[in-house]
PDB file of C-alpha atoms and ligand atoms in Angstrom:
ATOM      1  CA  UNK A 283     -10.703   4.704  -9.826  1.00 52.00           C
ATOM      2  CA  UNK A 284      -7.651   5.155  -8.090  1.00 63.00           C
ATOM      3  CA  UNK A 285      -4.557   3.382  -7.969  1.00 72.00           C
ATOM      4  CA  UNK A 286      -5.246   0.083  -6.044  1.00 77.00           C
ATOM      5  CA  UNK A 287      -1.533   0.050  -4.513  1.00 81.00           C
ATOM      6  CA  UNK A 288      -2.612   2.847  -2.102  1.00 82.00           C
ATOM      7  CA  UNK A 289      -5.430   0.759  -0.831  1.00 86.00           C
ATOM      8  CA  UNK A 290      -3.005  -2.427  -0.653  1.00 89.00           C
ATOM      9  CA  UNK A 291      -0.408  -0.413   1.455  1.00 90.00           C
ATOM     10  CA  UNK A 292      -3.313   0.771   3.645  1.00 92.00           C
ATOM     11  CA  UNK A 293      -4.339  -2.874   4.017  1.00 94.00           C
ATOM     12  CA  UNK A 294      -0.822  -3.716   5.130  1.00 92.00           C
ATOM     13  CA  UNK A 295      -0.343  -1.020   7.554  1.00 92.00           C
ATOM     14  CA  UNK A 296      -3.869  -0.400   8.991  1.00 94.00           C
ATOM     15  CA  UNK A 297      -5.935  -3.355   7.916  1.00 95.00           C
ATOM     16  CA  UNK A 298      -5.557  -4.964  11.411  1.00 95.00           C
ATOM     17  CA  UNK A 299      -6.354  -1.986  13.192  1.00 95.00           C
ATOM     18  CA  UNK A 300      -9.532  -1.344  11.161  1.00 96.00           C
ATOM     19  CA  UNK A 301     -10.244  -5.025  11.395  1.00 96.00           C
ATOM     20  CA  UNK A 302     -10.037  -4.873  15.489  1.00 95.00           C
ATOM     21  CA  UNK A 303     -12.074  -1.818  15.513  1.00 95.00           C
ATOM     22  CA  UNK A 304     -14.800  -3.320  13.225  1.00 95.00           C
ATOM     23  CA  UNK A 305     -14.832  -6.437  15.289  1.00 93.00           C
ATOM     24  CA  UNK A 306     -15.223  -4.688  18.641  1.00 93.00           C
ATOM     25  CA  UNK A 307     -18.335  -2.967  17.093  1.00 92.00           C
ATOM     26  CA  UNK A 308     -19.966  -5.823  15.478  1.00 88.00           C
ATOM     27  CA  UNK A 309     -18.509  -8.934  17.035  1.00 85.00           C
ATOM     28  CA  UNK A 310     -18.815 -10.763  13.846  1.00 90.00           C
ATOM     29  CA  UNK A 311     -15.490 -11.808  11.912  1.00 92.00           C
ATOM     30  CA  UNK A 312     -16.911 -12.108   8.539  1.00 93.00           C
ATOM     31  CA  UNK A 313     -18.901  -8.632   8.760  1.00 92.00           C
ATOM     32  CA  UNK A 314     -15.716  -7.143  10.269  1.00 94.00           C
ATOM     33  CA  UNK A 315     -13.505  -8.369   7.467  1.00 95.00           C
ATOM     34  CA  UNK A 316     -16.335  -7.066   4.998  1.00 94.00           C
ATOM     35  CA  UNK A 317     -16.245  -3.777   6.788  1.00 95.00           C
ATOM     36  CA  UNK A 318     -12.611  -3.387   5.949  1.00 96.00           C
ATOM     37  CA  UNK A 319     -12.955  -4.119   2.478  1.00 95.00           C
ATOM     38  CA  UNK A 320     -15.608  -1.569   2.105  1.00 94.00           C
ATOM     39  CA  UNK A 321     -13.614   1.156   3.942  1.00 95.00           C
ATOM     40  CA  UNK A 322     -10.637   0.613   1.970  1.00 94.00           C
ATOM     41  CA  UNK A 323     -12.653   0.867  -1.166  1.00 92.00           C
ATOM     42  CA  UNK A 324     -14.348   3.864  -0.141  1.00 92.00           C
ATOM     43  CA  UNK A 325     -11.049   5.210   0.909  1.00 91.00           C
ATOM     44  CA  UNK A 326      -9.685   4.848  -2.639  1.00 88.00           C
ATOM     45  CA  UNK A 327     -12.669   6.800  -4.011  1.00 87.00           C
ATOM     46  CA  UNK A 328     -12.053   9.603  -1.384  1.00 86.00           C
ATOM     47  CA  UNK A 329      -8.609   9.702  -1.410  1.00 82.00           C
ATOM     48  CA  UNK A 330      -8.590  13.262  -2.996  1.00 79.00           C
ATOM     49  CA  UNK A 331     -10.411  14.659  -0.159  1.00 80.00           C
ATOM     50  CA  UNK A 332      -7.741  13.249   2.313  1.00 79.00           C
ATOM     51  CA  UNK A 333      -6.079  16.082   4.262  1.00 76.00           C
ATOM     52  CA  UNK A 334      -2.575  15.328   4.862  1.00 72.00           C
ATOM     53  CA  UNK A 335      -2.737  17.220   8.264  1.00 68.00           C
ATOM     54  CA  UNK A 336      -4.718  14.226   9.646  1.00 74.00           C
ATOM     55  CA  UNK A 337      -3.373  10.753  10.487  1.00 87.00           C
ATOM     56  CA  UNK A 338      -4.085   7.960   7.696  1.00 89.00           C
ATOM     57  CA  UNK A 339      -5.313   5.436  10.352  1.00 91.00           C
ATOM     58  CA  UNK A 340      -7.682   8.215  11.951  1.00 90.00           C
ATOM     59  CA  UNK A 341      -8.963   9.025   8.595  1.00 91.00           C
ATOM     60  CA  UNK A 342      -9.675   5.348   7.497  1.00 94.00           C
ATOM     61  CA  UNK A 343     -11.431   4.563  11.119  1.00 93.00           C
ATOM     62  CA  UNK A 344     -13.545   7.697  10.320  1.00 92.00           C
ATOM     63  CA  UNK A 345     -14.664   6.030   7.211  1.00 94.00           C
ATOM     64  CA  UNK A 346     -15.259   2.626   9.027  1.00 95.00           C
ATOM     65  CA  UNK A 347     -17.079   4.471  11.591  1.00 94.00           C
ATOM     66  CA  UNK A 348     -19.339   6.206   9.262  1.00 91.00           C
ATOM     67  CA  UNK A 349     -20.240   2.909   7.835  1.00 92.00           C
ATOM     68  CA  UNK A 350     -20.957   1.514  11.319  1.00 91.00           C
ATOM     69  CA  UNK A 351     -22.773   4.382  12.418  1.00 90.00           C
ATOM     70  CA  UNK A 352     -25.132   4.332   9.334  1.00 88.00           C
ATOM     71  CA  UNK A 353     -25.852   0.718  10.175  1.00 85.00           C
ATOM     72  CA  UNK A 354     -26.523   1.542  14.180  1.00 86.00           C
ATOM     73  CA  UNK A 355     -28.899   4.542  12.995  1.00 85.00           C
ATOM     74  CA  UNK A 356     -30.895   2.063  10.652  1.00 86.00           C
ATOM     75  CA  UNK A 357     -31.188  -0.141  14.090  1.00 82.00           C
ATOM     76  CA  UNK A 358     -32.281   2.988  16.062  1.00 81.00           C
ATOM     77  CA  UNK A 359     -29.541   2.913  18.434  1.00 80.00           C
ATOM     78  CA  UNK A 360     -29.087   6.638  18.531  1.00 77.00           C
ATOM     79  CA  UNK A 361     -32.583   6.969  19.838  1.00 74.00           C
ATOM     80  CA  UNK A 362     -32.073   8.933  23.165  1.00 64.00           C
ATOM     81  CA  UNK A 363     -32.605   6.495  26.208  1.00 62.00           C
ATOM     82  CA  UNK A 364     -34.365   8.011  29.341  1.00 56.00           C
ATOM     83  CA  UNK A 365     -31.899   9.434  31.771  1.00 58.00           C
ATOM     84  CA  UNK A 366     -31.404   6.956  34.747  1.00 62.00           C
ATOM     85  CA  UNK A 367     -29.833   8.700  37.685  1.00 60.00           C
ATOM     86  CA  UNK A 368     -30.403   5.662  39.972  1.00 67.00           C
ATOM     87  CA  UNK A 369     -27.630   3.975  38.211  1.00 76.00           C
ATOM     88  CA  UNK A 370     -25.182   5.413  40.628  1.00 87.00           C
ATOM     89  CA  UNK A 371     -26.876   4.247  43.604  1.00 87.00           C
ATOM     90  CA  UNK A 372     -25.792   0.732  42.903  1.00 90.00           C
ATOM     91  CA  UNK A 373     -21.984   2.130  43.488  1.00 95.00           C
ATOM     92  CA  UNK A 374     -22.494   4.892  46.021  1.00 96.00           C
ATOM     93  CA  UNK A 375     -24.589   5.532  49.209  1.00 95.00           C
ATOM     94  CA  UNK A 376     -26.404   8.874  49.873  1.00 93.00           C
ATOM     95  CA  UNK A 377     -23.215  10.232  51.169  1.00 94.00           C
ATOM     96  CA  UNK A 378     -21.146   9.604  48.181  1.00 95.00           C
ATOM     97  CA  UNK A 379     -19.330   6.490  49.828  1.00 96.00           C
ATOM     98  CA  UNK A 380     -18.865   3.164  47.959  1.00 97.00           C
ATOM     99  CA  UNK A 381     -21.319   0.868  48.635  1.00 95.00           C
ATOM    100  CA  UNK A 382     -18.757  -1.889  48.671  1.00 95.00           C
ATOM    101  CA  UNK A 383     -15.093  -1.667  49.000  1.00 95.00           C
ATOM    102  CA  UNK A 384     -12.991  -2.499  45.948  1.00 95.00           C
ATOM    103  CA  UNK A 385     -10.230  -5.111  46.514  1.00 95.00           C
ATOM    104  CA  UNK A 386      -6.786  -4.798  44.960  1.00 94.00           C
ATOM    105  CA  UNK A 387      -6.615  -6.570  41.664  1.00 94.00           C
ATOM    106  CA  UNK A 388      -3.225  -7.675  40.220  1.00 93.00           C
ATOM    107  CA  UNK A 389      -2.141  -5.946  37.168  1.00 94.00           C
ATOM    108  CA  UNK A 390      -1.399  -8.016  33.791  1.00 94.00           C
ATOM    109  CA  UNK A 391       2.074  -8.514  33.433  1.00 93.00           C
ATOM    110  CA  UNK A 392       3.537 -10.038  30.060  1.00 92.00           C
ATOM    111  CA  UNK A 393       2.066 -10.855  26.722  1.00 90.00           C
ATOM    112  CA  UNK A 394       0.299 -13.726  27.755  1.00 91.00           C
ATOM    113  CA  UNK A 395      -1.600 -12.026  30.632  1.00 93.00           C
ATOM    114  CA  UNK A 396      -2.117  -8.733  28.820  1.00 92.00           C
ATOM    115  CA  UNK A 397      -3.960 -10.842  26.121  1.00 91.00           C
ATOM    116  CA  UNK A 398      -6.221 -12.393  28.629  1.00 93.00           C
ATOM    117  CA  UNK A 399      -6.880  -9.262  30.297  1.00 95.00           C
ATOM    118  CA  UNK A 400      -7.889  -7.664  26.647  1.00 94.00           C
ATOM    119  CA  UNK A 401     -10.234 -10.779  26.346  1.00 93.00           C
ATOM    120  CA  UNK A 402     -11.878 -10.051  29.663  1.00 96.00           C
ATOM    121  CA  UNK A 403     -12.134  -6.338  28.834  1.00 97.00           C
ATOM    122  CA  UNK A 404     -13.714  -7.202  25.559  1.00 95.00           C
ATOM    123  CA  UNK A 405     -16.289  -9.482  27.231  1.00 95.00           C
ATOM    124  CA  UNK A 406     -17.302  -6.928  29.867  1.00 96.00           C
ATOM    125  CA  UNK A 407     -17.219  -4.147  27.025  1.00 96.00           C
ATOM    126  CA  UNK A 408     -19.962  -6.234  25.286  1.00 94.00           C
ATOM    127  CA  UNK A 409     -22.164  -6.267  28.168  1.00 93.00           C
ATOM    128  CA  UNK A 410     -22.471  -2.367  28.493  1.00 93.00           C
ATOM    129  CA  UNK A 411     -25.298  -0.576  27.117  1.00 91.00           C
ATOM    130  CA  UNK A 412     -24.780   0.555  23.582  1.00 90.00           C
ATOM    131  CA  UNK A 413     -24.155   4.295  24.192  1.00 91.00           C
ATOM    132  CA  UNK A 414     -21.785   3.731  27.165  1.00 93.00           C
ATOM    133  CA  UNK A 415     -19.987   1.362  24.871  1.00 94.00           C
ATOM    134  CA  UNK A 416     -19.515   3.790  22.243  1.00 95.00           C
ATOM    135  CA  UNK A 417     -18.474   6.397  24.628  1.00 95.00           C
ATOM    136  CA  UNK A 418     -15.813   3.917  26.077  1.00 96.00           C
ATOM    137  CA  UNK A 419     -14.810   2.991  22.625  1.00 96.00           C
ATOM    138  CA  UNK A 420     -14.351   6.467  21.557  1.00 96.00           C
ATOM    139  CA  UNK A 421     -12.791   7.975  24.671  1.00 96.00           C
ATOM    140  CA  UNK A 422     -10.553   5.127  25.951  1.00 96.00           C
ATOM    141  CA  UNK A 423      -9.786   2.883  23.066  1.00 96.00           C
ATOM    142  CA  UNK A 424      -9.557   5.418  20.202  1.00 94.00           C
ATOM    143  CA  UNK A 425      -8.725   8.386  22.819  1.00 93.00           C
ATOM    144  CA  UNK A 426     -10.809  10.759  20.567  1.00 93.00           C
ATOM    145  CA  UNK A 427     -11.350  14.333  21.859  1.00 93.00           C
ATOM    146  CA  UNK A 428     -14.493  15.160  23.807  1.00 93.00           C
ATOM    147  CA  UNK A 429     -15.861  17.446  21.393  1.00 95.00           C
ATOM    148  CA  UNK A 430     -15.745  15.117  18.688  1.00 94.00           C
ATOM    149  CA  UNK A 431     -17.381  12.222  20.690  1.00 95.00           C
ATOM    150  CA  UNK A 432     -20.086  14.603  21.622  1.00 95.00           C
ATOM    151  CA  UNK A 433     -20.602  15.386  17.921  1.00 93.00           C
ATOM    152  CA  UNK A 434     -20.583  11.926  16.727  1.00 92.00           C
ATOM    153  CA  UNK A 435     -23.000  10.587  19.430  1.00 91.00           C
ATOM    154  CA  UNK A 436     -25.281  13.877  19.771  1.00 90.00           C
ATOM    155  CA  UNK A 437     -24.561  14.061  23.501  1.00 91.00           C
ATOM    156  CA  UNK A 438     -23.889  17.002  25.699  1.00 93.00           C
ATOM    157  CA  UNK A 439     -20.578  17.364  27.443  1.00 92.00           C
ATOM    158  CA  UNK A 440     -22.168  16.759  30.783  1.00 91.00           C
ATOM    159  CA  UNK A 441     -23.709  13.672  29.200  1.00 91.00           C
ATOM    160  CA  UNK A 442     -20.452  12.488  28.190  1.00 93.00           C
ATOM    161  CA  UNK A 443     -18.907  13.099  31.493  1.00 92.00           C
ATOM    162  CA  UNK A 444     -21.498  10.787  33.196  1.00 91.00           C
ATOM    163  CA  UNK A 445     -21.517   8.042  30.552  1.00 93.00           C
ATOM    164  CA  UNK A 446     -17.481   7.768  30.782  1.00 94.00           C
ATOM    165  CA  UNK A 447     -17.973   7.488  34.768  1.00 94.00           C
ATOM    166  CA  UNK A 448     -20.715   4.984  34.430  1.00 93.00           C
ATOM    167  CA  UNK A 449     -19.071   2.973  31.795  1.00 95.00           C
ATOM    168  CA  UNK A 450     -15.826   2.852  33.719  1.00 96.00           C
ATOM    169  CA  UNK A 451     -17.753   1.785  36.849  1.00 96.00           C
ATOM    170  CA  UNK A 452     -19.620  -0.831  35.441  1.00 95.00           C
ATOM    171  CA  UNK A 453     -16.458  -2.295  33.331  1.00 96.00           C
ATOM    172  CA  UNK A 454     -14.330  -2.170  36.450  1.00 97.00           C
ATOM    173  CA  UNK A 455     -16.651  -4.098  38.237  1.00 95.00           C
ATOM    174  CA  UNK A 456     -17.159  -6.797  35.682  1.00 96.00           C
ATOM    175  CA  UNK A 457     -13.465  -7.132  34.940  1.00 96.00           C
ATOM    176  CA  UNK A 458     -12.710  -7.452  38.712  1.00 95.00           C
ATOM    177  CA  UNK A 459     -15.340 -10.252  38.728  1.00 94.00           C
ATOM    178  CA  UNK A 460     -13.760 -12.009  35.558  1.00 94.00           C
ATOM    179  CA  UNK A 461     -10.167 -11.324  36.325  1.00 91.00           C
ATOM    180  CA  UNK A 462      -7.732 -13.646  38.120  1.00 75.00           C
ATOM    181  CA  UNK A 463      -4.273 -13.747  37.585  1.00 52.00           C
ATOM    182  CA  UNK A 464      -3.845 -17.399  38.717  1.00 45.00           C
TER     183      UNK A 464
ATOM    184  CA  UNK B   7     -14.066  17.565  50.951  1.00 83.00           C
ATOM    185  CA  UNK B   8     -14.444  15.346  48.104  1.00 93.00           C
ATOM    186  CA  UNK B   9     -16.593  12.160  48.539  1.00 96.00           C
ATOM    187  CA  UNK B  10     -15.596   8.742  46.670  1.00 97.00           C
ATOM    188  CA  UNK B  11     -18.375   9.546  44.200  1.00 95.00           C
ATOM    189  CA  UNK B  12     -16.623  12.882  43.217  1.00 94.00           C
ATOM    190  CA  UNK B  13     -13.263  11.246  42.841  1.00 96.00           C
ATOM    191  CA  UNK B  14     -14.509   8.461  40.806  1.00 95.00           C
ATOM    192  CA  UNK B  15     -16.310  10.652  38.573  1.00 93.00           C
ATOM    193  CA  UNK B  16     -12.979  12.850  38.000  1.00 94.00           C
ATOM    194  CA  UNK B  17     -10.622   9.740  37.494  1.00 94.00           C
ATOM    195  CA  UNK B  18     -12.970   7.983  35.266  1.00 93.00           C
ATOM    196  CA  UNK B  19     -14.248  10.788  33.152  1.00 88.00           C
ATOM    197  CA  UNK B  20     -10.637  11.565  32.309  1.00 84.00           C
ATOM    198  CA  UNK B  21     -10.793  14.949  33.722  1.00 81.00           C
ATOM    199  CA  UNK B  22      -8.073  14.668  36.177  1.00 82.00           C
ATOM    200  CA  UNK B  23      -5.369  16.372  33.969  1.00 80.00           C
ATOM    201  CA  UNK B  24      -7.626  19.271  33.555  1.00 83.00           C
ATOM    202  CA  UNK B  25      -8.618  19.576  37.185  1.00 86.00           C
ATOM    203  CA  UNK B  26      -7.585  22.556  38.963  1.00 90.00           C
ATOM    204  CA  UNK B  27      -4.537  22.346  41.408  1.00 92.00           C
ATOM    205  CA  UNK B  28      -6.862  22.745  44.520  1.00 92.00           C
ATOM    206  CA  UNK B  29      -8.986  19.846  43.204  1.00 92.00           C
ATOM    207  CA  UNK B  30      -5.852  17.692  42.619  1.00 92.00           C
ATOM    208  CA  UNK B  31      -4.599  18.288  46.136  1.00 94.00           C
ATOM    209  CA  UNK B  32      -7.891  17.292  47.427  1.00 95.00           C
ATOM    210  CA  UNK B  33      -7.883  14.075  45.376  1.00 95.00           C
ATOM    211  CA  UNK B  34      -4.423  13.266  46.738  1.00 95.00           C
ATOM    212  CA  UNK B  35      -5.687  13.778  50.352  1.00 96.00           C
ATOM    213  CA  UNK B  36      -8.679  11.604  49.809  1.00 97.00           C
ATOM    214  CA  UNK B  37      -6.582   8.911  48.256  1.00 97.00           C
ATOM    215  CA  UNK B  38      -4.280   8.867  51.007  1.00 97.00           C
ATOM    216  CA  UNK B  39      -7.103   8.245  53.439  1.00 96.00           C
ATOM    217  CA  UNK B  40      -9.134   5.860  51.088  1.00 97.00           C
ATOM    218  CA  UNK B  41      -8.058   2.653  50.247  1.00 97.00           C
ATOM    219  CA  UNK B  42     -11.144   1.812  47.951  1.00 97.00           C
ATOM    220  CA  UNK B  43     -10.489   4.834  45.758  1.00 98.00           C
ATOM    221  CA  UNK B  44      -6.801   4.187  45.490  1.00 97.00           C
ATOM    222  CA  UNK B  45      -7.526   0.456  44.318  1.00 97.00           C
ATOM    223  CA  UNK B  46     -10.040   2.334  41.608  1.00 97.00           C
ATOM    224  CA  UNK B  47      -7.537   4.596  40.542  1.00 96.00           C
ATOM    225  CA  UNK B  48      -5.092   1.548  39.860  1.00 96.00           C
ATOM    226  CA  UNK B  49      -7.720  -0.417  38.041  1.00 97.00           C
ATOM    227  CA  UNK B  50      -8.749   2.358  36.026  1.00 97.00           C
ATOM    228  CA  UNK B  51      -5.164   2.797  34.879  1.00 96.00           C
ATOM    229  CA  UNK B  52      -4.932  -0.903  34.071  1.00 97.00           C
ATOM    230  CA  UNK B  53      -8.235  -0.688  32.059  1.00 97.00           C
ATOM    231  CA  UNK B  54      -7.004   2.246  30.159  1.00 96.00           C
ATOM    232  CA  UNK B  55      -3.778   0.678  29.034  1.00 95.00           C
ATOM    233  CA  UNK B  56      -5.573  -2.324  28.092  1.00 96.00           C
ATOM    234  CA  UNK B  57      -8.035  -0.308  26.058  1.00 96.00           C
ATOM    235  CA  UNK B  58      -5.333   1.592  24.047  1.00 93.00           C
ATOM    236  CA  UNK B  59      -4.185  -1.795  22.979  1.00 92.00           C
ATOM    237  CA  UNK B  60      -7.175  -3.101  21.677  1.00 94.00           C
ATOM    238  CA  UNK B  61      -7.085  -1.831  18.156  1.00 93.00           C
ATOM    239  CA  UNK B  62      -3.424  -0.189  17.924  1.00 87.00           C
ATOM    240  CA  UNK B  63      -1.541  -3.154  19.228  1.00 84.00           C
ATOM    241  CA  UNK B  64       0.383  -4.630  16.434  1.00 83.00           C
ATOM    242  CA  UNK B  65       0.682  -8.108  18.220  1.00 82.00           C
ATOM    243  CA  UNK B  66      -3.297  -8.449  18.981  1.00 83.00           C
ATOM    244  CA  UNK B  67      -4.986 -10.829  16.460  1.00 86.00           C
ATOM    245  CA  UNK B  68      -6.134  -9.218  13.040  1.00 92.00           C
ATOM    246  CA  UNK B  69      -7.251 -10.314   9.776  1.00 94.00           C
ATOM    247  CA  UNK B  70      -6.585 -13.662   8.650  1.00 93.00           C
ATOM    248  CA  UNK B  71      -4.476 -14.493   5.840  1.00 93.00           C
ATOM    249  CA  UNK B  72      -7.281 -15.661   3.766  1.00 94.00           C
ATOM    250  CA  UNK B  73      -9.545 -12.425   4.576  1.00 94.00           C
ATOM    251  CA  UNK B  74      -6.497 -10.272   3.568  1.00 94.00           C
ATOM    252  CA  UNK B  75      -5.976 -12.143   0.315  1.00 94.00           C
ATOM    253  CA  UNK B  76      -9.681 -11.750  -0.550  1.00 94.00           C
ATOM    254  CA  UNK B  77      -9.489  -8.044   0.265  1.00 94.00           C
ATOM    255  CA  UNK B  78      -6.342  -7.653  -1.851  1.00 93.00           C
ATOM    256  CA  UNK B  79      -8.073  -9.163  -4.790  1.00 92.00           C
ATOM    257  CA  UNK B  80     -11.261  -7.018  -4.307  1.00 90.00           C
ATOM    258  CA  UNK B  81      -9.041  -3.929  -4.380  1.00 89.00           C
ATOM    259  CA  UNK B  82      -7.376  -4.828  -7.181  1.00 88.00           C
ATOM    260  CA  UNK B  83     -10.506  -5.385  -9.480  1.00 81.00           C
ATOM    261  CA  UNK B  84     -10.365  -2.872 -12.251  1.00 70.00           C
ATOM    262  CA  UNK B  85     -14.121  -1.928 -11.730  1.00 59.00           C
ATOM    263  CA  UNK B  86     -15.836  -2.166  -8.410  1.00 48.00           C
ATOM    264  CA  UNK B  87     -19.491  -1.810  -7.499  1.00 52.00           C
ATOM    265  CA  UNK B  88     -18.617  -2.898  -3.793  1.00 50.00           C
ATOM    266  CA  UNK B  89     -18.679  -0.406  -0.951  1.00 47.00           C
ATOM    267  CA  UNK B  90     -21.010   2.365  -1.731  1.00 44.00           C
TER     268      UNK B  90
HETATM  269 ZN1  LIG C 102     -12.733   7.200  48.501  1.00 87.83          ZN
END
């Protein structure tokens, strides 16, 4: 057993970030807090294997992600879905033009609006199909390297590219529908 | 000539930085003429900024005091069969 002071420091410094990541993935506050606890306990056990070259927060998020992905795997979420190339037809016509023009949207300004915008983003993120959501969280929220994302989700680079495009198109449309500055 | 579909693919997949100079020039030209793609690019930027804040923003809501207390107690327990 390692010195718990390490883990208590981690809780102080990274607990909230771990919790927000867990909550983004499981949408259940109790379960998210539980996952943070499990992650810190596992981190204490595994601390000897931590390499100083990586960031503590990314390392802990990696442990948390393992736990989440085990759970997802048991739910069969990784099973590959049939490729659906018609999806883009909802957005573009045959010549590659937008089906519908996009109106300007006011950017969120100040803390309050940013918080409201984040809430809309989270709601819309929840509506995405699982794989798109994972791709979005990994690439845009955690800013992970493409190679790592492909490995974690067992997808090809081409697939990642497509999923990033689709998730962004769907999210943007959803956000514009729900976001108004007034 | 790039289509809106091409432009959206490059912007949304985050490959704009890695795109060749020629590609970027083409995109710039497209954006000069296409308002919808301009709006798309602006909104993607806002979405990206908000996304980066979802986990890392220290001001965003985090663990409750009670949850933190509970976790601290669990971490201090000398023997633990939690986690694994
Ligand atoms: Zn266009």
